[in-house]
Coordinates of C-alpha atoms and ligand atoms in Angstrom, one line a residue:
X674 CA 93.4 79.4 -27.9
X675 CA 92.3 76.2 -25.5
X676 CA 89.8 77.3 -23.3
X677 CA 91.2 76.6 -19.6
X678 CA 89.9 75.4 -16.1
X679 CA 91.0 76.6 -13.1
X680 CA 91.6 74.0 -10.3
X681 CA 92.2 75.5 -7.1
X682 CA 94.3 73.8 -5.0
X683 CA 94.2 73.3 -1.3
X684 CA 96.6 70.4 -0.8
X685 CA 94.5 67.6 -1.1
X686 CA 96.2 63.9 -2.3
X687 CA 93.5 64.2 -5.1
X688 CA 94.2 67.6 -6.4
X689 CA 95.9 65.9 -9.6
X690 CA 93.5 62.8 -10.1
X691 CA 91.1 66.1 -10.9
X692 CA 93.4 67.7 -13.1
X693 CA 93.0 63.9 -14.6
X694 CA 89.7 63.4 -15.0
X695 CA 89.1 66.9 -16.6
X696 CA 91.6 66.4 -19.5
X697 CA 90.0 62.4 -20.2
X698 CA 87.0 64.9 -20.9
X699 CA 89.1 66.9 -23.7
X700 CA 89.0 69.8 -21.3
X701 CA 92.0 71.5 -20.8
X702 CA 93.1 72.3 -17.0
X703 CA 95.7 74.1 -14.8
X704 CA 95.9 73.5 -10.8
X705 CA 97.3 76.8 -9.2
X706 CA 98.1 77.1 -5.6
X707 CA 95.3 78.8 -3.5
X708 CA 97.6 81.4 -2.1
X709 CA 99.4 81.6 -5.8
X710 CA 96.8 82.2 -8.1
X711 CA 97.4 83.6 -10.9
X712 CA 97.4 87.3 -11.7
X713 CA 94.3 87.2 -14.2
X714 CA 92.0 84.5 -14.5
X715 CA 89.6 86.5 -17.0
X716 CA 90.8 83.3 -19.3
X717 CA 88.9 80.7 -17.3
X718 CA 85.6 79.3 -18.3
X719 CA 85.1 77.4 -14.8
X720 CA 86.7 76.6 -11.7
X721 CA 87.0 73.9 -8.9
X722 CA 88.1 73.9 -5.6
X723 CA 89.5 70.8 -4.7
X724 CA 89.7 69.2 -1.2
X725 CA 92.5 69.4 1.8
X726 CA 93.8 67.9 4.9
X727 CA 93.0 70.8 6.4
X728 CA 89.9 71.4 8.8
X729 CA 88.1 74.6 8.3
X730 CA 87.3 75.2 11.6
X731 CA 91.5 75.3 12.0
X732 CA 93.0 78.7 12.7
X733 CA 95.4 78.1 9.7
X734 CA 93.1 76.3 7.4
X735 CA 93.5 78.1 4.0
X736 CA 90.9 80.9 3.0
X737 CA 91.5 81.7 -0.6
X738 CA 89.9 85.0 -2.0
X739 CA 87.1 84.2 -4.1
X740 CA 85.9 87.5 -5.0
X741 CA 87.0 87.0 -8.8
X742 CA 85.4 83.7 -9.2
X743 CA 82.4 83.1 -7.1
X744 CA 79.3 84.6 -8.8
X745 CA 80.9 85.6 -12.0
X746 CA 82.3 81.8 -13.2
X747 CA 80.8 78.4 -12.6
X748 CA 82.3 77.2 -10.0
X749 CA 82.4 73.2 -8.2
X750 CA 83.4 73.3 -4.8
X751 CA 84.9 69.7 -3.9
X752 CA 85.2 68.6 0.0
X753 CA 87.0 71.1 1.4
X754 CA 85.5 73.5 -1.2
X755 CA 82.3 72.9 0.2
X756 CA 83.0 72.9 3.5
X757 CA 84.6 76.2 3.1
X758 CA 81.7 77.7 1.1
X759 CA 79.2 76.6 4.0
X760 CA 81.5 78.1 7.3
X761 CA 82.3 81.3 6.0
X762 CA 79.0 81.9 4.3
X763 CA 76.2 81.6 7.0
X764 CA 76.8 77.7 7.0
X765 CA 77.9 75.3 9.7
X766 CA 80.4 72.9 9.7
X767 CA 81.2 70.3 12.8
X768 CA 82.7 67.6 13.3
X769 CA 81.1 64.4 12.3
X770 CA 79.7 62.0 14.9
X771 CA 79.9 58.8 12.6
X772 CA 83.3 57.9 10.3
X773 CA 82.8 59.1 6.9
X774 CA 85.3 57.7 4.8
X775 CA 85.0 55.5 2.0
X776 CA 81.9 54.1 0.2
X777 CA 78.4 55.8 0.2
X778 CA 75.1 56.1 -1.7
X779 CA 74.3 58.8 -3.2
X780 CA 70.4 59.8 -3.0
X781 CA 69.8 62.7 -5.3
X782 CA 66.6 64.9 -3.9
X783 CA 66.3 67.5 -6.4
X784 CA 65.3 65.7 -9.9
X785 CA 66.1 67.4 -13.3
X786 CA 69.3 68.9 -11.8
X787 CA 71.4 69.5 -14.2
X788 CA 74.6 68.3 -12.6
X789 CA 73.4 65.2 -11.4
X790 CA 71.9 64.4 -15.4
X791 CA 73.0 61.0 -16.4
X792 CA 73.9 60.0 -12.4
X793 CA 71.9 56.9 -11.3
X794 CA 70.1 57.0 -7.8
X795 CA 71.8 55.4 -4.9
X796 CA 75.3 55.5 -7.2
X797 CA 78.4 55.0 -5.3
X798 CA 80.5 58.3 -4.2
X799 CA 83.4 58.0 -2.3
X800 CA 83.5 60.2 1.0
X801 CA 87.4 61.0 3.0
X802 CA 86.6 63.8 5.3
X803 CA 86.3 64.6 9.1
X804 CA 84.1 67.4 9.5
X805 CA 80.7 67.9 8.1
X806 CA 77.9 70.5 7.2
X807 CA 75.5 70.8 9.6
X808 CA 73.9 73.5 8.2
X809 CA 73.6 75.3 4.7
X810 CA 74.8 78.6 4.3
X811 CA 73.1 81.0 3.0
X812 CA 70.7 80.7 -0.5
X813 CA 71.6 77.2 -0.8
X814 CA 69.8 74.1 -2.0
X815 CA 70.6 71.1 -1.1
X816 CA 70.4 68.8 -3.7
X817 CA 71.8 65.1 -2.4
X818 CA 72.2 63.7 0.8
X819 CA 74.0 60.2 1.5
X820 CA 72.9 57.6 4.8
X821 CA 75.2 59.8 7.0
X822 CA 75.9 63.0 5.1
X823 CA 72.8 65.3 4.8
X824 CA 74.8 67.9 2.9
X825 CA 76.3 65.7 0.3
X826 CA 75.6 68.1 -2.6
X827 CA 73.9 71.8 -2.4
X828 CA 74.0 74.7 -5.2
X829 CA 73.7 78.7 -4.7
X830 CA 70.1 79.7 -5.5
X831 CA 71.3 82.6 -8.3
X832 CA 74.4 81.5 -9.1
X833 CA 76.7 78.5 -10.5
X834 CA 78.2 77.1 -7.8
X835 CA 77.9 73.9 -6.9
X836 CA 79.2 71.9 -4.0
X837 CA 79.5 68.3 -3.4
X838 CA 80.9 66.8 -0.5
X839 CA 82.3 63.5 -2.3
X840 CA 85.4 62.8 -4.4
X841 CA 84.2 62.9 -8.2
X842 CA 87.6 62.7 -9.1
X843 CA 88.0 59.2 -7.8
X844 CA 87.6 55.8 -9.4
X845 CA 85.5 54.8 -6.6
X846 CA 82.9 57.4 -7.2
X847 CA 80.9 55.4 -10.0
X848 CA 79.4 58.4 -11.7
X849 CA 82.0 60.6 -11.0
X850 CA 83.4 61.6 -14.5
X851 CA 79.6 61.7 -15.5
X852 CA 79.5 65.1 -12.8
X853 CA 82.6 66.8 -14.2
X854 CA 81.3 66.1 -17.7
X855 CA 78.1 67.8 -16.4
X856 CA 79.8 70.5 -14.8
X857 CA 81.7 71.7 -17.0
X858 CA 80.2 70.8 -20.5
X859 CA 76.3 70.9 -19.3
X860 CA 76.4 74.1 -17.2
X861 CA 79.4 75.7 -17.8
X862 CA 79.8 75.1 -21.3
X863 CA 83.3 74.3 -21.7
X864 CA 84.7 72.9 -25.0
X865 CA 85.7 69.8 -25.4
X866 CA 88.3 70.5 -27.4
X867 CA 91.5 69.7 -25.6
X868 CA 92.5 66.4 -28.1
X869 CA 96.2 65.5 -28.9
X870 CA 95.5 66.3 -32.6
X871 CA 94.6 69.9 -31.1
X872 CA 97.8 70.0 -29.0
X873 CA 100.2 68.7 -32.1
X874 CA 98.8 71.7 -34.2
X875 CA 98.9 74.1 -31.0
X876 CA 102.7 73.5 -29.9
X877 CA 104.0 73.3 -33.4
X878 CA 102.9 76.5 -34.1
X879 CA 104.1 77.8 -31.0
X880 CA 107.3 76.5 -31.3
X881 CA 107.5 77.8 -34.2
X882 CA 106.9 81.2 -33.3
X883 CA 109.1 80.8 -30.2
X884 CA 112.0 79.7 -32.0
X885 CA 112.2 80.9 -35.1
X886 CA 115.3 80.6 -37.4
X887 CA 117.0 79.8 -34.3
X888 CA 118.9 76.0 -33.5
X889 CA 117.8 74.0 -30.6
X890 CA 120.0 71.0 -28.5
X891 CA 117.7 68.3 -26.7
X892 CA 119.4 65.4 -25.0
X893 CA 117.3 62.2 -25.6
X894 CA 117.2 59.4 -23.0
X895 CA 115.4 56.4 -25.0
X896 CA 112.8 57.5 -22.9
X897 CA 108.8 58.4 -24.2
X898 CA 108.9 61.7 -22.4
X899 CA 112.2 63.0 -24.4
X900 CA 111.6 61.3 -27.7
X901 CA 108.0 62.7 -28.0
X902 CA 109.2 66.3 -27.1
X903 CA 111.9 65.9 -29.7
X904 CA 109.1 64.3 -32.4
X905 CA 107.1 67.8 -31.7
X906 CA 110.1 70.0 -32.0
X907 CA 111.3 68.1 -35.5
X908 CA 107.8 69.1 -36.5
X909 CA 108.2 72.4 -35.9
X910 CA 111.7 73.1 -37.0
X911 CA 113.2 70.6 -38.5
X912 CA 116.8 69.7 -38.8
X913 CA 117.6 72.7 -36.6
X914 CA 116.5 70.7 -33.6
X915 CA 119.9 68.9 -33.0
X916 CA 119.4 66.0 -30.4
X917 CA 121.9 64.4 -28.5
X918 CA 121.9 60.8 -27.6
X919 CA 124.6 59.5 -25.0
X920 CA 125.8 55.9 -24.2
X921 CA 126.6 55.9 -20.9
X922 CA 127.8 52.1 -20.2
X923 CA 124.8 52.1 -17.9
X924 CA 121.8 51.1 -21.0
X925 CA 120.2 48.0 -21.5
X926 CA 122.0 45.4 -23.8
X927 CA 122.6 46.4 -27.5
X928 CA 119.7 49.6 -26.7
X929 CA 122.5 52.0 -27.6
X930 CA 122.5 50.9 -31.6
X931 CA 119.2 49.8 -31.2
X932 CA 117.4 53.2 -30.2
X933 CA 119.7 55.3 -32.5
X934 CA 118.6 53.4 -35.1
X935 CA 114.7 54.2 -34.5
X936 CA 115.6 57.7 -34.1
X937 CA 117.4 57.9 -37.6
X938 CA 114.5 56.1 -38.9
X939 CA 111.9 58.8 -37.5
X940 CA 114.0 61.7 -39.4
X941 CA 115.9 63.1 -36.2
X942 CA 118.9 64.6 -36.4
X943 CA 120.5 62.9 -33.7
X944 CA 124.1 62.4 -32.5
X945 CA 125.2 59.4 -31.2
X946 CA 127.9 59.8 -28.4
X947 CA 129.5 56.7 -27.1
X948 CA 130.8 58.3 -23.6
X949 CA 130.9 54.6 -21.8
X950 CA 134.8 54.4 -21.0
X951 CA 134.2 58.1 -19.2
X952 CA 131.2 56.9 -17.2
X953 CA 132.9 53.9 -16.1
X954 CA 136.1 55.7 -15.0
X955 CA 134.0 58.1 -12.8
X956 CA 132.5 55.2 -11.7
X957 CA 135.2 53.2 -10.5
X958 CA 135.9 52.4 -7.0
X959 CA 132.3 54.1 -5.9
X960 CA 130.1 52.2 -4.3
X961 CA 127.3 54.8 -2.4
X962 CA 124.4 54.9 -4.2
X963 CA 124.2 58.8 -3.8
X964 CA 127.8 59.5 -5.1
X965 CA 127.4 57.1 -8.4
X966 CA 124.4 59.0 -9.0
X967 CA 126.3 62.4 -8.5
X968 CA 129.0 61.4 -10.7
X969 CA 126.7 60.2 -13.1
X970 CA 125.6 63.6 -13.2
X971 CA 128.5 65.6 -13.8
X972 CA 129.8 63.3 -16.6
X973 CA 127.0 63.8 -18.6
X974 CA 126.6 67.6 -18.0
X975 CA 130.3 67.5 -19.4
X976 CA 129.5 64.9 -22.1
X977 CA 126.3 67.0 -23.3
X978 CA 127.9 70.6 -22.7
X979 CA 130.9 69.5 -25.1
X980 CA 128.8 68.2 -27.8
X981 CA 126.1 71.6 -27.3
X982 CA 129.4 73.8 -27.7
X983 CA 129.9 72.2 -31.3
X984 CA 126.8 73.3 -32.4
X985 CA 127.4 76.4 -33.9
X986 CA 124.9 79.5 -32.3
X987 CA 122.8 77.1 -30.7
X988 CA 120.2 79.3 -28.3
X989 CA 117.8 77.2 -27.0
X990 CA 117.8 74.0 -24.8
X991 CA 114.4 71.1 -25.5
X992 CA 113.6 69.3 -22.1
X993 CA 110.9 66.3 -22.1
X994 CA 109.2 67.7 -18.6
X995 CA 105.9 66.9 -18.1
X996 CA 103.2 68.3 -16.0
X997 CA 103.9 66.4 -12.7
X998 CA 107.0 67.9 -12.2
X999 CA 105.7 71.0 -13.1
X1000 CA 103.0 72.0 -10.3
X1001 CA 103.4 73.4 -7.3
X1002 CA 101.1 71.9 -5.2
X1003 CA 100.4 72.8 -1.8
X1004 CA 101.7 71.0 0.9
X1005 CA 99.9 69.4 3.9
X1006 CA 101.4 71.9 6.2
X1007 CA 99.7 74.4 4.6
X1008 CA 103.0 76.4 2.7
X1009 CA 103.0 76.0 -0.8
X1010 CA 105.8 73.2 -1.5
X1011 CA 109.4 75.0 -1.7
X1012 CA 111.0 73.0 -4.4
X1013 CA 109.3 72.4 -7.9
X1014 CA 111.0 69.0 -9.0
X1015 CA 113.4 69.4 -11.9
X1016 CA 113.4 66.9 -14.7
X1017 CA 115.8 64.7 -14.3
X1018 CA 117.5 63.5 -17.3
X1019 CA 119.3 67.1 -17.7
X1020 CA 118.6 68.6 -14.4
X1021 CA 120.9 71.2 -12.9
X1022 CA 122.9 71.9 -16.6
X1023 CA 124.9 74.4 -15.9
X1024 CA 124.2 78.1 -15.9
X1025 CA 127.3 79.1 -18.6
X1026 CA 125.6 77.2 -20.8
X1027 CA 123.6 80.3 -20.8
X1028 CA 120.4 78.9 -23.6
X1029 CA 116.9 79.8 -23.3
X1030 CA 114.8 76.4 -22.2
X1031 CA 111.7 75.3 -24.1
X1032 CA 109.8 72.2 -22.5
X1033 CA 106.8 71.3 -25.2
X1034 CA 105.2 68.5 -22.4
X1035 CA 105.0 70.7 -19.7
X1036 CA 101.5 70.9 -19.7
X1037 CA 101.1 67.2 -20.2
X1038 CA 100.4 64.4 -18.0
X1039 CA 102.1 60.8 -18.5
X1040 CA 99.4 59.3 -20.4
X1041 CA 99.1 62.3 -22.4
X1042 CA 102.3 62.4 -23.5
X1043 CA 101.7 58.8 -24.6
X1044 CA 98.4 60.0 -26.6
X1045 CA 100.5 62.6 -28.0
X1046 CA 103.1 60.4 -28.8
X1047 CA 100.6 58.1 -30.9
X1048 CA 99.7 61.4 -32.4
X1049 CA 102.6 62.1 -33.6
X1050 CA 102.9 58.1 -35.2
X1051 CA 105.2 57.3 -33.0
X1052 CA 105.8 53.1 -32.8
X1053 CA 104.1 51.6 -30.0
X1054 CA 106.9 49.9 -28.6
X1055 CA 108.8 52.8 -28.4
X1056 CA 105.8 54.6 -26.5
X1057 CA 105.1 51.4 -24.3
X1058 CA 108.3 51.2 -22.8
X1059 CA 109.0 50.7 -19.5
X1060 CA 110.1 53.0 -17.4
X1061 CA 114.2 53.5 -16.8
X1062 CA 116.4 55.2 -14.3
X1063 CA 118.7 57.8 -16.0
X1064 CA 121.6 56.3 -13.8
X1065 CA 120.5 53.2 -15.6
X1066 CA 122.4 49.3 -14.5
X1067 CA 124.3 51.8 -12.2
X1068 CA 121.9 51.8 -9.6
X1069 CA 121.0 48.3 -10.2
X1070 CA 124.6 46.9 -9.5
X1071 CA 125.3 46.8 -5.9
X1072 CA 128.7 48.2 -4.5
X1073 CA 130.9 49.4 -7.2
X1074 CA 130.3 49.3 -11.0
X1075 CA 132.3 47.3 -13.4
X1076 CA 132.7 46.9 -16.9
X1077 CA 132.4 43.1 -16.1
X1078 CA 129.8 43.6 -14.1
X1079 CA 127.5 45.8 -16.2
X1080 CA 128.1 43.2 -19.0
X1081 CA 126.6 40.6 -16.7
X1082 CA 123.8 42.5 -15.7
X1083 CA 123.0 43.4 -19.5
X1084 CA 123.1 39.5 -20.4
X1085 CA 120.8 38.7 -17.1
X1086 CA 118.4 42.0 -17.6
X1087 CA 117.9 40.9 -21.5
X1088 CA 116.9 37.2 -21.0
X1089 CA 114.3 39.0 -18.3
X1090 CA 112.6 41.6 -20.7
X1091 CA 112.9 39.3 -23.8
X1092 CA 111.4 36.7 -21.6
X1093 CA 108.0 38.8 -21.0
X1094 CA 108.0 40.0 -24.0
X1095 CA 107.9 36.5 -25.8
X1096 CA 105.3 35.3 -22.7
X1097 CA 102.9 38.6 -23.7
X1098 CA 103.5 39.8 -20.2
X1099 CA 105.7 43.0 -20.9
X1100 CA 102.8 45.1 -21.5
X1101 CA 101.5 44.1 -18.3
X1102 CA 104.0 45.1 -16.2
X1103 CA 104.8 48.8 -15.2
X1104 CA 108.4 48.1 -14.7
X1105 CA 111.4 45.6 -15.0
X1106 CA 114.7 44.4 -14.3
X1107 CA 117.2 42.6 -13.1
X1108 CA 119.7 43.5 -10.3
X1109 CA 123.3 42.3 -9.2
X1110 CA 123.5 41.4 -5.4
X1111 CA 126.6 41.9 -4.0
X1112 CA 127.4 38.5 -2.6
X1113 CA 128.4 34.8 -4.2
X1114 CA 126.8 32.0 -3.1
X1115 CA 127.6 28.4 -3.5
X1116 CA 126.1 26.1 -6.5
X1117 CA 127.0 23.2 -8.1
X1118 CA 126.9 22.5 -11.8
X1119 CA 127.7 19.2 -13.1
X1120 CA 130.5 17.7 -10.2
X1121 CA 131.6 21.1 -9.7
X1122 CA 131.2 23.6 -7.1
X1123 CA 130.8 26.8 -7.6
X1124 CA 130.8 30.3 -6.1
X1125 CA 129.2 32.7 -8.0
X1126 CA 127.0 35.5 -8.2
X1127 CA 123.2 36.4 -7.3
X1128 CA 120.9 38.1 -9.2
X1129 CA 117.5 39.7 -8.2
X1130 CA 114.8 40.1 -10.6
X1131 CA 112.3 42.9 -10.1
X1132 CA 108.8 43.3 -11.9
X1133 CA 106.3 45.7 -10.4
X1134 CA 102.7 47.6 -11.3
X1135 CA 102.2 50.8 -10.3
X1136 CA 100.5 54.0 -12.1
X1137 CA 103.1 56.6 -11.3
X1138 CA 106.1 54.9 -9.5
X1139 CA 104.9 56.5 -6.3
X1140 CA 103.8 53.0 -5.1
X1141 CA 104.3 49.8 -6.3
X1142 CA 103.4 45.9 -5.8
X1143 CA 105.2 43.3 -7.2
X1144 CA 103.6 41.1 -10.2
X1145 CA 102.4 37.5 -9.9
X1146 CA 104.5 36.1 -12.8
X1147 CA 103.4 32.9 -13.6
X1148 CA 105.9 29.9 -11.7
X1149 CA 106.1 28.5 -14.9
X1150 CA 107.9 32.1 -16.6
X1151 CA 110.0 32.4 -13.5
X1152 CA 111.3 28.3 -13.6
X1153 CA 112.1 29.3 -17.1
X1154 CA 113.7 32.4 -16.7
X1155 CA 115.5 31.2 -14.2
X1156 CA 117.4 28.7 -16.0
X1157 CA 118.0 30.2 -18.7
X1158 CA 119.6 32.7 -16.8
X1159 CA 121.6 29.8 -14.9
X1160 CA 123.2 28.3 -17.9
X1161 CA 123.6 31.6 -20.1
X1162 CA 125.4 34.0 -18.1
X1163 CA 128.5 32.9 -17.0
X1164 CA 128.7 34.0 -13.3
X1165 CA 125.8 33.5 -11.7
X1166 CA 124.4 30.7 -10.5
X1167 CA 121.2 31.7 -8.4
X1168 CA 118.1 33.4 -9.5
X1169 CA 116.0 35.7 -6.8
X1170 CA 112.3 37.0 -7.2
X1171 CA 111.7 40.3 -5.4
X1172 CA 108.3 40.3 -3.2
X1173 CA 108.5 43.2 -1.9
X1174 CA 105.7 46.3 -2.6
X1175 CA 106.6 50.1 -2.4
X1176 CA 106.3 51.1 0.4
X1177 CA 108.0 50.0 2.5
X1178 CA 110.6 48.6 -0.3
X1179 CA 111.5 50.8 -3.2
X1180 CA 111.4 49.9 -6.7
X1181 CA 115.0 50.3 -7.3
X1182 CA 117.6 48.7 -4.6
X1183 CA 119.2 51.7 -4.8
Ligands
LIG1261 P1 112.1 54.2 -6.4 O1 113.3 53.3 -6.4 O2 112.3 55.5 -5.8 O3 111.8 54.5 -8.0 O4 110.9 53.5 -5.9 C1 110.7 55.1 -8.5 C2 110.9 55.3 -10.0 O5 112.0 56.3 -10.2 C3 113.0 55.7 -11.0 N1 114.3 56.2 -10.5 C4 115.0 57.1 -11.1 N2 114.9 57.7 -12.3 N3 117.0 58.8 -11.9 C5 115.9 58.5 -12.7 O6 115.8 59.0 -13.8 C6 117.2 58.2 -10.7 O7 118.1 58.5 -10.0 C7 116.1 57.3 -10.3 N4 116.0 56.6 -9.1 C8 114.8 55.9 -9.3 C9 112.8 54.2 -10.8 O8 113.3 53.5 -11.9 C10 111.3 54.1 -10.7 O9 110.7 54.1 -12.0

């Protein structure tokens, strides 16, 4: 059994990037809602609380019952944590005269603590609250103090808890990861012992236990997330994991043959299912963005429940979600959010398909899954992908979708991704592609004119798709890409570069 840290949530923007830098650590993590925690936490070697938007001096700031934790578990109160630990424990907390977000110092006053082992004097912490302790509450120590924040850090004379007014979580809080590592290794003696090796041999024998005898149906995208989940499950059961692999119309150019091939060569028992000529029909004529993704949708809930139904006695249905869209955090109005998101690439199967669902990455960030995935000897290319929209080319082709028009977009979105690959700049982008504009514009090649179409391409960085910036491709790339797109694809004759960051632009044009 993985020992397990609880992380409190309060609603903060940060709450994951904890839940992040406790698993870089090998420590394995869950983030409950404050006012949802769960039933028994007798499991739980440790606990942090992390910050909020909230004021505790506000009427409905949350005030979590820590009667189970404080006292009997080592416990790190973060930001809000501390704040909350200081008001309604003999403590004051005010508003701050002087701004204290940002950068600070950190000036450690009690020596040979250990949580602050390892931290250098005057390192840099990064601050993002309003209010501030005045005054301790009761037993405590303070232990740091910044230019502007007295209170930085304090400890319970008697017991483990610890509070630090800082983000450790942060990358902008130097010795940040130095702190968890103290905290929960140093004084609360957590193992380190969360390791994708130690996940492989944990969820393969879960599985196994889970599923027995019994046949499983996984639809697999191309994707890392659904292609490592289906690795694990092979692992575990073998060829009664039967995966599903559509071709929508929508993929990149050849990647139908191409990916089916890999998968063959890893051992799965995958189907291929060339469904293009019922995508496109559902397609045509459609040009909202919402209602090609709807129909989308439904064609492949009808592709995928039509292949599941020749599987004789199949009971169990493999999704690739992954931790993200598992947690409920808390949201800023205080509620806990209504909607948990639901993976995407089969969301919202239908209920008469009546099987039992098993999601092996649920407890797994992105770069987890990756780590897993390496685990697991999966190739790296496959694992370094790029991200790509289960509507695929659909949502990058303006106005209605074609057959002629997806086959241009394949040509244009190939030159693109073969481009950076060949100019070692694939691995540097988050995400890429090309997109069809819908309007012609006039060019001229050799005495003719012509009228033809425009194409946008697209390359961004991001960490998680929630914001974005476009790259800096090198001029020299884009002159080349450019024209090879010119004189390749017949069609279009003018070559766009998308400068535009997330927000206020989205990644996809769509
Ligand atoms: P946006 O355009 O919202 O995209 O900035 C953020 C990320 O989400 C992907 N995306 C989708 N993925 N189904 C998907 O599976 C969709 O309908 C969809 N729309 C956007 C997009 O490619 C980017 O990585």
């Amino acid at each position: 059994m993985q020992q397990n840290v609880l992380i409190l949530d309060f609603g903060s923007q940060y709450t994951q990037l904890i839940a992040r830098r406790v698993r870089e650590l090998n420590i394995y993590c869950e983030i409950h809602p404050y006012n949802n925690p769960p039933k028994d936490i007798s499991g739980f070697k440790a606990a942090i609380l992390s910050g909020s938007p909230f004021s505790v001096r506000a009427e409905d700031a949350p005030h979590p019952d820590l009667s189970e934790i404080r006292g009997k578990k080592p416990l790190l109160a973060v930001c809000y944590g501390a704040q909350y630990l200081a008001h309604f424990h003999g403590g004051k907390v005010e508003p701050s005269e002087t701004r204290e977000y940002g950068r600070a110092n950190l000036s450690i006053i009690k020596d040979a603590e250990a949580l602050f082992e390892n931290i250098t004097e005057n390192s840099q912490v990064w601050m993002s609250h309003s209010d501030t302790i005045k005054e301790l509450p009761t037993n405590a120590v303070r232990l740091a103090s910044t230019s502007d924040v007295l209170n930085a850090a304090y400890r319970i004379d008697g017991e483990e808890t610890f509070a630090i007014q800082f983000h450790p979580e942060v990358y902008h809080t130097s010795d940040g990861k130095q702190l968890l590592e103290n905290f929960l290794v140093n004084i609360a003696g957590v193992e380190q012992s969360w390791t994708p090796e130690a996940f492989v041999d944990m969820t393969v024998s879960e599985l196994k236990e889970k599923i027995g005898n019994d046949k499983v149906v996984l639809g697999l995208s191309g994707g890392v997330d659904s292609t490592v989940a289906a690795v694990l499950l092979h692992k575990a059961i073998g060829k009664n994991l039967y995966c599903i692999f559509v071709n929508n119309g929508l993929l990149r150019k050849n990647e139908f043959d191409s990916v089916l091939d890999q998968y063959k060569d890893m051992g799965l028992n995958v189907k291929g299912v060339d469904a293009s000529a019922r995508f496109l029909d559902a397609l045509a004529g459609i040009s909202d963005p919402e209602g090609k993704r709807k129909k989308i949708g439904n064609a492949f809930i009808e592709v995928f429940d039509d292949e599941a139904h020749q599987i004789q006695d199949v009971k169990f249905l493999a999704q690739g979600t992954i931790y993200p869209d598992v947690i409920e955090s808390v949201s800023a109005t205080g509620g806990p959010s209504a909607t948990i998101k639901s993976h995407h690439n089969v969301g919202g199967l239908p209920d008469f398909m009546k099987l039992k669902i098993v999601e092996p990455l649920r407890a797994l960030f992105k770069d987890e899954v990756r780590r897993v995935g390496a685990e697991l000897g999966i190739a790296k290319e496959l694992l370094g992908r790029h991200p790509f929209p289960g509507p695929g080319l659909a949502i990058r082709i303006l106005g209605d979708v074609t057959a002629e028009k997806v086959r241009i977009l394949q040509e244009v979105d190939a030159i693109f991704i073969n481009g950076l690959k060949e100019w070692m700049l694939y691995d540097k982008v988050w995400q890429a592609g090309a997109i069809l504009l819908p309007v012609n514009s006039v060019g001229v090649m050799g005495d003719e004119r012509t009228y033809e179409k425009v194409v946008a391409l697209r390359a961004v960085e991001s960490t998680d798709g929630m914001t974005a910036d476009w790259v800096n491709l090198p001029y020299e790339f884009l002159q080349k890409i450019s024209n090879t797109i010119i004189n390749k694809v017949k069609g279009v004759n003018r070559v766009v570069y998308d400068i535009s960051s997330k927000p206020p632009a989205t990644i996809e044009w769509e």
